[in-house]
Short mmCIF file of C-alpha atoms in Angstrom, two decimals:
data_model
loop_
_atom_site.label_atom_id
_atom_site.label_comp_id
_atom_site.label_asym_id
_atom_site.label_seq_id
_atom_site.Cartn_x
_atom_site.Cartn_y
_atom_site.Cartn_z
CA MET A 96 17.59 -13.76 -91.79
CA LYS A 97 14.38 -15.06 -91.93
CA ARG A 98 13.25 -16.83 -88.75
CA THR A 99 12.39 -20.91 -89.11
CA LEU A 100 9.10 -22.02 -88.60
CA SER A 101 9.96 -23.50 -85.08
CA ALA A 102 11.64 -20.33 -83.82
CA LYS A 103 8.33 -18.35 -84.71
CA LEU A 104 6.34 -21.18 -83.19
CA SER A 105 8.74 -20.60 -79.98
CA ILE A 106 8.36 -17.17 -79.67
CA TRP A 107 4.36 -17.40 -79.98
CA LEU A 108 4.20 -19.56 -77.49
CA GLU A 109 6.58 -17.45 -75.20
CA ILE A 110 4.28 -14.59 -75.62
CA ASN A 111 1.04 -16.32 -74.84
CA LEU A 112 2.60 -17.67 -71.65
CA LEU A 113 3.31 -14.28 -70.47
CA ARG A 114 -0.08 -13.03 -71.22
CA PHE A 115 -1.50 -16.28 -69.29
CA ARG A 116 0.57 -15.48 -66.20
CA ILE A 117 -0.27 -11.71 -66.67
CA ARG A 118 -3.88 -13.03 -66.69
CA SER A 119 -3.51 -15.34 -63.80
CA ARG A 120 -2.23 -12.56 -61.50
CA GLN A 121 -4.99 -10.10 -62.07
CA ALA A 122 -7.79 -12.72 -60.43
CA PHE A 123 -8.06 -14.36 -56.98
CA THR A 124 -7.27 -17.50 -56.26
CA LEU A 125 -10.52 -19.66 -54.26
CA VAL A 126 -8.23 -19.61 -51.18
CA GLU A 127 -7.61 -15.99 -51.15
CA LEU A 128 -11.61 -15.49 -51.57
CA LEU A 129 -12.21 -17.49 -48.78
CA VAL A 130 -9.76 -15.67 -46.82
CA VAL A 131 -11.33 -12.08 -47.95
CA ILE A 132 -14.52 -13.30 -46.53
CA ALA A 133 -13.77 -14.75 -43.43
CA ILE A 134 -12.04 -11.27 -42.64
CA ILE A 135 -14.83 -9.62 -43.41
CA GLY A 136 -17.39 -11.92 -41.40
CA VAL A 137 -14.91 -11.30 -38.69
CA LEU A 138 -14.97 -7.52 -38.95
CA VAL A 139 -19.11 -7.58 -39.45
CA GLY A 140 -19.19 -9.49 -35.99
CA LEU A 141 -16.98 -7.08 -34.20
CA LEU A 142 -18.91 -4.20 -35.74
CA LEU A 143 -22.44 -5.29 -35.34
CA PRO A 144 -22.28 -5.08 -31.15
CA ALA A 145 -20.83 -1.58 -31.54
CA VAL A 146 -23.59 -0.44 -33.80
CA GLN A 147 -26.07 -1.97 -31.13
CA ALA A 148 -24.55 -0.12 -28.68
CA ALA A 149 -24.67 3.23 -30.59
CA ARG A 150 -28.26 2.70 -30.97
CA GLU A 151 -29.17 1.79 -27.88
CA ALA A 152 -27.39 5.02 -26.75
CA ALA A 153 -29.39 7.31 -29.17
CA ARG A 154 -32.86 5.38 -27.53
CA ARG A 155 -31.64 6.05 -23.92
CA MET A 156 -30.43 9.73 -24.88
CA SER A 157 -34.17 10.20 -26.63
CA CYS A 158 -35.86 8.69 -23.43
CA SER A 159 -33.72 10.70 -21.10
CA ASN A 160 -35.10 13.76 -23.56
CA ASN A 161 -38.86 13.00 -23.48
CA PHE A 162 -38.21 12.89 -19.88
CA LYS A 163 -36.71 16.42 -19.45
CA GLN A 164 -39.62 17.59 -21.82
CA ILE A 165 -42.32 16.27 -19.02
CA GLY A 166 -40.42 17.99 -16.42
CA LEU A 167 -40.18 21.51 -18.12
CA SER A 168 -44.12 20.54 -18.58
CA ILE A 169 -44.27 20.01 -14.70
CA HIS A 170 -42.54 22.87 -14.10
CA ASN A 171 -44.62 25.50 -16.62
CA TYR A 172 -47.89 23.55 -15.35
CA HIS A 173 -46.69 24.45 -11.85
CA ALA A 174 -45.96 28.24 -12.96
CA ALA A 175 -49.38 28.60 -14.53
CA TYR A 176 -51.44 26.93 -11.39
CA ASN A 177 -49.08 27.29 -8.22
CA GLN A 178 -49.30 23.48 -7.95
CA MET A 179 -48.04 20.42 -9.79
CA PRO A 180 -50.43 18.58 -11.80
CA ARG A 181 -52.71 16.17 -9.42
CA HIS A 182 -52.31 12.24 -9.65
CA GLY A 183 -55.69 11.39 -9.47
CA THR A 184 -57.85 14.36 -10.79
CA GLY A 185 -61.21 14.37 -12.71
CA THR A 186 -64.38 14.23 -12.20
CA THR A 187 -66.94 12.47 -9.65
CA ALA A 188 -70.14 11.07 -9.25
CA ASP A 189 -73.20 13.52 -10.63
CA LEU A 190 -75.93 13.59 -7.84
CA ILE A 191 -78.26 15.27 -10.28
CA ALA A 192 -77.75 12.48 -12.72
CA GLY A 193 -78.66 9.86 -10.16
CA TYR A 194 -75.29 8.51 -10.43
CA LEU A 195 -73.77 6.87 -7.15
CA GLY A 196 -70.91 5.33 -8.54
CA ASP A 197 -67.60 4.93 -6.06
CA ASP A 198 -65.18 4.87 -8.39
CA GLY A 199 -66.77 4.70 -11.71
CA ASP A 200 -65.93 1.02 -11.90
CA SER A 201 -69.52 0.47 -11.53
CA GLY A 202 -73.29 1.75 -11.95
CA GLY A 203 -74.44 4.46 -13.55
CA THR A 204 -72.94 5.75 -17.08
CA ALA A 205 -69.18 5.92 -16.62
CA ASN A 206 -68.35 2.63 -18.75
CA ASN A 207 -71.27 2.55 -21.18
CA ALA A 208 -69.88 2.41 -24.41
CA GLY A 209 -73.36 3.34 -25.97
CA THR A 210 -74.79 6.33 -23.82
CA GLY A 211 -71.47 8.03 -23.07
CA GLY A 212 -71.78 10.12 -19.83
CA GLY A 213 -70.42 8.97 -16.91
CA ASN A 214 -67.71 10.36 -14.85
CA ASN A 215 -63.82 9.24 -14.42
CA GLY A 216 -64.08 8.76 -10.39
CA CYS A 217 -60.90 11.13 -10.09
CA ARG A 218 -59.00 8.29 -11.68
CA LEU A 219 -56.72 10.43 -13.92
CA SER A 220 -53.09 10.61 -13.89
CA MET A 221 -51.25 13.58 -13.89
CA LEU A 222 -50.05 12.79 -17.52
CA VAL A 223 -53.47 14.32 -18.43
CA PRO A 224 -53.28 17.68 -17.16
CA VAL A 225 -49.81 18.41 -18.79
CA LEU A 226 -50.83 17.45 -22.11
CA PRO A 227 -51.03 21.14 -23.08
CA PHE A 228 -47.65 22.02 -21.70
CA LEU A 229 -46.42 19.08 -23.97
CA GLU A 230 -47.80 20.35 -27.53
CA GLN A 231 -50.39 17.92 -26.95
CA GLN A 232 -53.37 20.79 -27.35
CA ALA A 233 -55.57 18.86 -29.93
CA LEU A 234 -55.73 15.71 -27.36
CA TRP A 235 -56.27 18.03 -24.55
CA GLU A 236 -59.19 19.70 -26.79
CA GLN A 237 -60.80 15.89 -27.42
CA ILE A 238 -60.84 15.30 -23.38
CA SER A 239 -61.94 18.54 -21.73
CA ASN A 240 -64.92 18.83 -23.77
CA PRO A 241 -67.83 16.85 -24.39
CA ASN A 242 -67.74 14.58 -27.88
CA ASN A 243 -69.43 11.82 -29.08
CA GLN A 244 -66.41 9.69 -30.85
CA LYS A 245 -66.00 5.98 -30.40
CA VAL A 246 -62.95 3.92 -31.00
CA SER A 247 -65.60 1.69 -32.89
CA GLY A 248 -67.56 4.60 -34.60
CA ASN A 249 -69.70 7.15 -32.91
CA LEU A 250 -72.06 7.45 -29.86
CA ALA A 251 -76.00 6.89 -30.10
CA ALA A 252 -77.53 9.97 -31.52
CA GLY A 253 -77.79 13.02 -29.09
CA ALA A 254 -75.14 11.10 -26.63
CA THR A 255 -71.78 12.24 -25.74
CA TRP A 256 -68.68 11.47 -23.56
CA ASN A 257 -68.78 14.56 -20.92
CA ALA A 258 -65.71 16.69 -20.20
CA MET A 259 -62.79 15.43 -18.90
CA GLY A 260 -64.00 11.52 -20.34
CA PRO A 261 -65.11 8.83 -18.97
CA HIS A 262 -63.17 6.14 -16.29
CA PRO A 263 -59.97 5.60 -17.85
CA GLN A 264 -60.90 1.92 -18.17
CA GLN A 265 -63.39 2.56 -20.84
CA ARG A 266 -61.44 1.56 -24.21
CA GLU A 267 -64.27 3.33 -26.77
CA TYR A 268 -63.18 6.18 -25.35
CA VAL A 269 -60.63 7.85 -28.13
CA PRO A 270 -58.37 9.81 -26.27
CA TRP A 271 -57.64 6.58 -23.65
CA VAL A 272 -56.22 4.42 -26.38
CA THR A 273 -54.06 7.38 -28.30
CA ASN A 274 -50.32 6.54 -28.01
CA VAL A 275 -48.58 9.95 -27.27
CA VAL A 276 -44.88 10.02 -28.46
CA SER A 277 -43.79 11.86 -25.73
CA PHE A 278 -44.81 9.31 -22.75
CA ARG A 279 -42.71 6.33 -24.84
CA CYS A 280 -39.34 4.97 -24.55
CA PRO A 281 -37.91 4.23 -27.59
CA SER A 282 -36.60 0.91 -26.39
CA ASP A 283 -39.50 -0.43 -25.03
CA PRO A 284 -41.12 -2.55 -28.01
CA GLY A 285 -44.45 -2.77 -26.15
CA VAL A 286 -47.26 -2.41 -28.76
CA GLY A 287 -51.10 -2.97 -29.12
CA LEU A 288 -53.91 -4.62 -27.64
CA PRO A 289 -54.79 -5.56 -24.49
CA ALA A 290 -53.06 -2.04 -23.60
CA PHE A 291 -54.67 1.25 -23.97
CA GLY A 292 -52.38 3.93 -24.63
CA ARG A 293 -49.12 3.11 -22.88
CA THR A 294 -46.66 4.89 -20.58
CA ASN A 295 -43.22 4.62 -19.80
CA TYR A 296 -42.97 7.43 -17.34
CA ALA A 297 -45.26 7.07 -14.08
CA ALA A 298 -45.64 9.80 -11.20
CA SER A 299 -43.68 9.17 -8.00
CA LEU A 300 -45.94 8.12 -4.80
CA GLY A 301 -43.25 7.80 -2.01
CA ASP A 302 -41.69 4.90 -0.30
CA SER A 303 -45.01 3.18 1.25
CA ALA A 304 -47.58 1.36 -0.26
CA ASP A 305 -49.99 2.48 2.24
CA PHE A 306 -52.47 4.52 0.40
CA GLN A 307 -51.29 4.71 -3.10
CA ASN A 308 -54.03 5.19 -5.45
CA ASP A 309 -56.50 6.38 -2.37
CA SER A 310 -56.84 9.48 0.13
CA VAL A 311 -58.76 11.65 2.47
CA PHE A 312 -61.16 12.82 -0.56
CA ARG A 313 -62.79 9.37 -1.29
CA PRO A 314 -66.63 7.78 -1.45
CA ILE A 315 -67.95 7.49 2.45
CA GLY A 316 -70.80 6.16 3.80
CA SER A 317 -73.63 3.75 2.25
CA THR A 318 -74.48 5.75 -0.50
CA GLN A 319 -70.44 6.13 -1.50
CA ILE A 320 -71.04 10.46 -2.01
CA TRP A 321 -67.52 11.68 -2.47
CA GLY A 322 -66.29 13.54 0.64
CA MET A 323 -63.53 13.94 2.84
CA ASP A 324 -62.80 11.14 4.86
CA ILE A 325 -61.52 12.70 8.44
CA GLY A 326 -60.93 9.28 10.05
CA GLN A 327 -57.97 8.20 7.16
CA ALA A 328 -56.09 11.40 7.70
CA PRO A 329 -53.52 10.04 10.06
CA ARG A 330 -52.90 7.15 7.54
CA ASP A 331 -53.12 9.20 4.62
CA ARG A 332 -50.66 11.46 6.08
CA ALA A 333 -48.61 8.80 7.30
CA GLY A 334 -48.38 6.75 4.27
CA SER A 335 -48.48 9.63 1.11
CA ARG A 336 -44.64 10.38 1.44
CA GLY A 337 -43.83 10.84 -2.49
CA ALA A 338 -43.84 13.99 -4.73
CA PHE A 339 -47.04 12.98 -5.90
CA SER A 340 -50.46 11.63 -3.43
CA ALA A 341 -53.30 10.55 -4.83
CA ARG A 342 -56.49 12.87 -5.74
CA LEU A 343 -54.33 15.51 -3.47
CA ASN A 344 -52.32 19.13 -4.56
CA THR A 345 -49.14 19.12 -4.07
CA ARG A 346 -46.83 22.05 -4.41
CA PHE A 347 -42.89 22.54 -4.69
CA ARG A 348 -42.99 24.05 -1.50
CA ASP A 349 -43.99 20.83 -0.01
CA VAL A 350 -40.68 19.12 -1.00
CA LEU A 351 -39.20 20.11 1.91
CA ASP A 352 -35.91 17.94 1.39
CA GLY A 353 -34.96 19.96 -1.93
CA LEU A 354 -36.31 19.62 -5.71
CA SER A 355 -32.60 18.20 -6.45
CA ASN A 356 -33.18 15.38 -3.68
CA THR A 357 -36.29 14.37 -4.39
CA ILE A 358 -37.90 12.08 -7.52
CA ALA A 359 -40.92 13.74 -9.17
CA MET A 360 -41.25 10.75 -11.84
CA GLY A 361 -40.11 7.32 -12.72
CA GLU A 362 -39.25 5.07 -15.60
CA ILE A 363 -41.37 1.91 -16.25
CA SER A 364 -41.10 -0.99 -18.47
CA SER A 365 -44.87 -1.70 -20.71
CA ASP A 366 -45.80 -4.99 -20.93
CA LEU A 367 -44.55 -7.55 -23.58
CA GLY A 368 -46.97 -10.72 -22.02
CA ASP A 369 -44.03 -12.80 -21.57
CA ARG A 370 -44.28 -13.03 -17.18
CA ASP A 371 -41.59 -10.26 -16.73
CA ILE A 372 -41.38 -9.80 -12.98
CA THR A 373 -41.45 -5.67 -13.80
CA THR A 374 -44.44 -5.58 -15.90
CA GLU A 375 -46.77 -8.56 -14.72
CA MET A 376 -47.93 -8.32 -11.12
CA ALA A 377 -48.31 -11.09 -8.53
CA ASP A 378 -50.47 -11.45 -5.83
CA GLY A 379 -48.58 -11.45 -2.89
CA GLY A 380 -51.44 -11.94 -0.20
CA GLY A 381 -51.82 -10.19 2.77
CA ASN A 382 -54.61 -7.90 3.23
CA ASN A 383 -54.09 -4.08 3.63
CA TRP A 384 -57.09 -3.41 5.58
CA SER A 385 -55.92 -5.69 8.19
CA GLU A 386 -53.79 -4.91 11.72
CA PRO A 387 -51.18 -6.34 10.91
CA SER A 388 -50.42 -6.98 7.49
CA SER A 389 -50.80 -10.64 7.78
CA GLY A 390 -47.24 -11.07 5.46
CA GLY A 391 -47.87 -9.17 2.64
CA ILE A 392 -45.64 -6.11 0.73
CA TYR A 393 -46.21 -4.29 3.64
CA GLU A 394 -44.28 -6.08 6.14
CA ASN A 395 -42.32 -7.60 3.52
CA PRO A 396 -41.87 -5.93 0.31
CA ALA A 397 -39.43 -8.69 -1.04
CA ILE A 398 -41.46 -11.40 -0.71
CA ALA A 399 -41.35 -12.67 -4.46
CA THR A 400 -37.53 -12.99 -3.81
CA SER A 401 -38.13 -14.73 0.04
CA SER A 402 -41.14 -16.98 -1.42
CA ASN A 403 -38.85 -18.19 -3.99
CA LEU A 404 -41.10 -17.09 -6.89
CA ILE A 405 -38.57 -16.12 -9.44
CA ASP A 406 -36.83 -18.14 -11.96
CA PRO A 407 -33.14 -18.50 -10.73
CA LEU A 408 -32.15 -18.93 -14.01
CA ARG A 409 -33.77 -16.51 -15.70
CA PRO A 410 -34.21 -13.93 -13.03
CA ARG A 411 -36.12 -11.20 -15.11
CA PHE A 412 -39.19 -13.62 -14.91
CA TRP A 413 -41.73 -15.11 -13.03
CA CYS A 414 -41.35 -19.16 -12.39
CA THR A 415 -42.88 -21.47 -14.30
CA GLY A 416 -42.03 -24.60 -11.91
CA PRO A 417 -39.55 -26.16 -9.73
CA PRO A 418 -37.12 -25.84 -8.66
CA CYS A 419 -39.15 -22.31 -7.64
CA THR A 420 -42.36 -21.73 -6.75
CA VAL A 421 -44.68 -20.56 -9.11
CA PRO A 422 -46.33 -17.09 -8.48
CA SER A 423 -50.17 -16.30 -8.54
CA LEU A 424 -50.09 -13.61 -11.35
CA ILE A 425 -53.25 -11.68 -12.14
CA PRO A 426 -54.92 -13.03 -14.79
CA ASP A 427 -56.49 -9.80 -16.17
CA PRO A 428 -54.66 -9.48 -19.48
CA ASP A 429 -55.61 -5.33 -19.51
CA ARG A 430 -54.00 -5.03 -15.97
CA LYS A 431 -50.12 -4.69 -16.99
CA ARG A 432 -47.63 -2.29 -16.02
CA GLY A 433 -48.22 0.90 -18.25
CA PHE A 434 -51.07 0.04 -20.15
CA ARG A 435 -53.26 3.06 -19.60
CA TRP A 436 -51.05 6.39 -19.45
CA ALA A 437 -54.55 8.13 -18.07
CA ASP A 438 -55.22 5.69 -15.14
CA SER A 439 -53.26 7.10 -11.85
CA THR A 440 -53.16 3.63 -10.18
CA ALA A 441 -49.86 2.49 -9.01
CA LEU A 442 -50.12 -0.52 -11.21
CA TYR A 443 -50.46 1.50 -14.12
CA SER A 444 -48.33 5.28 -13.90
CA GLY A 445 -46.84 4.93 -10.74
CA VAL A 446 -43.57 4.16 -9.12
CA ALA A 447 -42.37 3.73 -5.30
CA THR A 448 -39.24 3.75 -3.75
CA ILE A 449 -39.57 0.76 -1.93
CA LEU A 450 -37.86 -1.91 -4.16
CA PRO A 451 -34.55 -1.26 -6.63
CA PRO A 452 -34.63 -0.51 -10.00
CA ASN A 453 -36.16 -3.58 -12.21
CA SER A 454 -37.25 -5.50 -8.76
CA ALA A 455 -40.56 -7.70 -8.50
CA LEU A 456 -43.77 -6.55 -8.95
CA VAL A 457 -46.24 -7.94 -6.08
CA SER A 458 -49.35 -6.55 -5.12
CA VAL A 459 -51.93 -6.62 -2.20
CA GLY A 460 -55.00 -7.94 -3.89
CA THR A 461 -55.77 -8.26 -7.40
CA GLY A 462 -57.62 -5.37 -8.72
CA ASP A 463 -55.99 -2.81 -10.75
CA THR A 464 -56.60 -0.81 -7.85
CA ALA A 465 -54.27 -2.58 -5.56
CA VAL A 466 -51.51 -1.15 -3.72
CA CYS A 467 -48.05 -2.63 -4.84
CA THR A 468 -44.19 -2.83 -5.21
CA ALA A 469 -44.32 -0.46 -8.40
CA THR A 470 -40.95 0.29 -8.54
CA VAL A 471 -39.21 1.83 -11.37
CA SER A 472 -37.91 -0.58 -14.47
CA SER A 473 -36.96 0.02 -18.32
CA ARG A 474 -35.74 -2.09 -21.26
CA HIS A 475 -32.17 -0.24 -20.99
CA GLN A 476 -29.69 -2.27 -19.83
CA GLY A 477 -28.22 -1.82 -15.76
CA GLY A 478 -30.99 0.40 -14.37
CA ALA A 479 -33.67 3.11 -15.47
CA HIS A 480 -34.05 7.12 -15.85
CA ILE A 481 -35.51 9.27 -12.76
CA LEU A 482 -36.89 12.40 -12.73
CA MET A 483 -36.32 14.99 -10.49
CA CYS A 484 -38.23 17.78 -8.77
CA ASP A 485 -36.28 19.80 -10.17
CA GLY A 486 -36.33 19.11 -13.56
CA ALA A 487 -32.49 17.32 -13.95
CA VAL A 488 -32.63 13.41 -15.44
CA LYS A 489 -30.72 10.72 -13.96
CA PHE A 490 -30.06 7.21 -14.52
CA ILE A 491 -30.32 4.96 -11.81
CA THR A 492 -28.84 1.92 -11.58
CA ASP A 493 -30.07 -1.41 -10.08
CA SER A 494 -27.38 -1.59 -7.63
CA ILE A 495 -27.99 1.60 -5.74
CA GLU A 496 -28.03 1.69 -1.56
CA ALA A 497 -31.40 0.49 -1.29
CA GLY A 498 -31.47 -0.46 2.63
CA ASN A 499 -33.00 -3.53 3.98
CA SER A 500 -35.62 -4.69 0.94
CA ASN A 501 -37.63 -7.29 3.90
CA ALA A 502 -38.11 -4.24 5.99
CA PRO A 503 -41.66 -3.01 6.86
CA ASN A 504 -43.22 -0.04 5.30
CA VAL A 505 -44.42 3.26 6.97
CA ARG A 506 -47.75 3.16 8.12
CA ASN A 507 -49.78 4.87 10.67
CA GLY A 508 -51.67 2.24 12.94
CA ALA A 509 -50.92 -0.84 12.11
CA VAL A 510 -48.53 -3.35 14.85
CA GLY A 511 -45.19 -4.20 13.38
CA LEU A 512 -44.80 -1.65 11.05
CA ALA A 513 -42.70 1.38 10.66
CA ALA A 514 -43.58 4.20 12.45
CA PRO A 515 -45.29 7.54 10.94
CA GLY A 516 -42.33 9.99 10.23
CA SER A 517 -39.74 7.17 10.20
CA ALA A 518 -36.47 7.32 8.26
CA SER A 519 -37.05 5.57 5.18
CA PRO A 520 -36.34 1.80 5.77
CA TYR A 521 -35.15 1.27 2.08
CA GLY A 522 -31.89 3.44 2.06
CA LEU A 523 -30.65 6.39 0.03
CA TRP A 524 -33.52 5.03 -2.61
CA GLY A 525 -36.27 5.34 -0.31
CA SER A 526 -35.34 8.77 0.92
CA LEU A 527 -34.97 9.82 -2.57
CA GLY A 528 -38.49 8.98 -2.84
CA THR A 529 -39.49 11.09 0.31
CA ARG A 530 -40.37 14.57 -0.16
CA ALA A 531 -40.44 15.81 4.12
CA ALA A 532 -38.80 12.75 5.72
CA ARG A 533 -35.64 15.68 6.14
CA GLU A 534 -32.93 13.07 5.57
CA VAL A 535 -29.58 13.58 4.40
CA ILE A 536 -28.49 12.50 1.15
CA SER A 537 -24.55 11.92 1.37
CA GLU A 538 -23.95 10.05 -1.48
CA GLU A 539 -23.82 10.42 -5.42
CA PHE A 540 -26.69 8.69 -7.20
#
């Protein structure tokens, strides 16, 4: 029976309608598409913090590994030379050449970028002598031998830098502006000028700011000839309580509190130019030679807090105006935390266990040799790494028990300060910084 035209048309319409329905089911509606996009956005939002946390955990582990390598290099150095690498080492004035500069800051050729020569005034940090033990033999060869290379070219014909280099403030000396990967924390983004070669690892100088950068081996007399200043020996012995002591040798046998109970080095942040309280140094007033100390950091290390110098809304930064007090920051652009790995002064490569981790950096004086509350700091969340004398690396939180931050330092001969041989005024944190105070550490850290 032949189908009528209307029946054929009906069948055709049904077939095409079925095809349309099938095709429409294969596509997304606009609402469905928006819902999917929203779900993906939520998942990405939940995932990104986890990814960032994983990346920071990896950077923190890499930082810890760097510290472990430095710890091994210190132990290998001690095995080779029966002493820890000296913090404040190098060359002194050459009388034959007619140079009588005190510490390389002035006079002679210590800072002459044209003629080279000079000496470094025993201002080299302990990071310099450990270079060969960190697989940095090539850099060590440049430093330990005369050379005529400059950052901007070569020295004058026939001129050379002396062996062990010039003063560490000489930015034309190539090794001093070389960044060593082992000295950098991956979490610290600091890079470039006005810094030299940056460091995030610094020597432990103890729980007193006195004699941080000085010792009995110093320039003395009107001619500033280097020698042993016996008159300053009592102060040096009283104040130099850390694993490292400026310009003097220390050995593992000197660490009477035990290698596992004494800090050898601490992590520091390098400055980013953002008024960070841990990297830009404020002048805390006082006078490091007066008796007593005129209210500076010797009498009150927490002077930044008691003087309301920190922004209450952004407590990692110095105050910029009311309701707090604007501090007097050290203006020199290159005198910032961690800016010179080769320089032994506390500002650049030293830590003190006076204030808790990530506390404010306050000085007595404004020069780069000024003593200061150079505590540990980092770009990690909640604390910083420390290296113990036995080579162990630990993460110390900002909340570690740190005694009374307003308590005066230990210092010989000053009225109102803690007497020589006193237990650390700064609790567990201060005790970890002393090498021979015979303090019992009875809690985990």
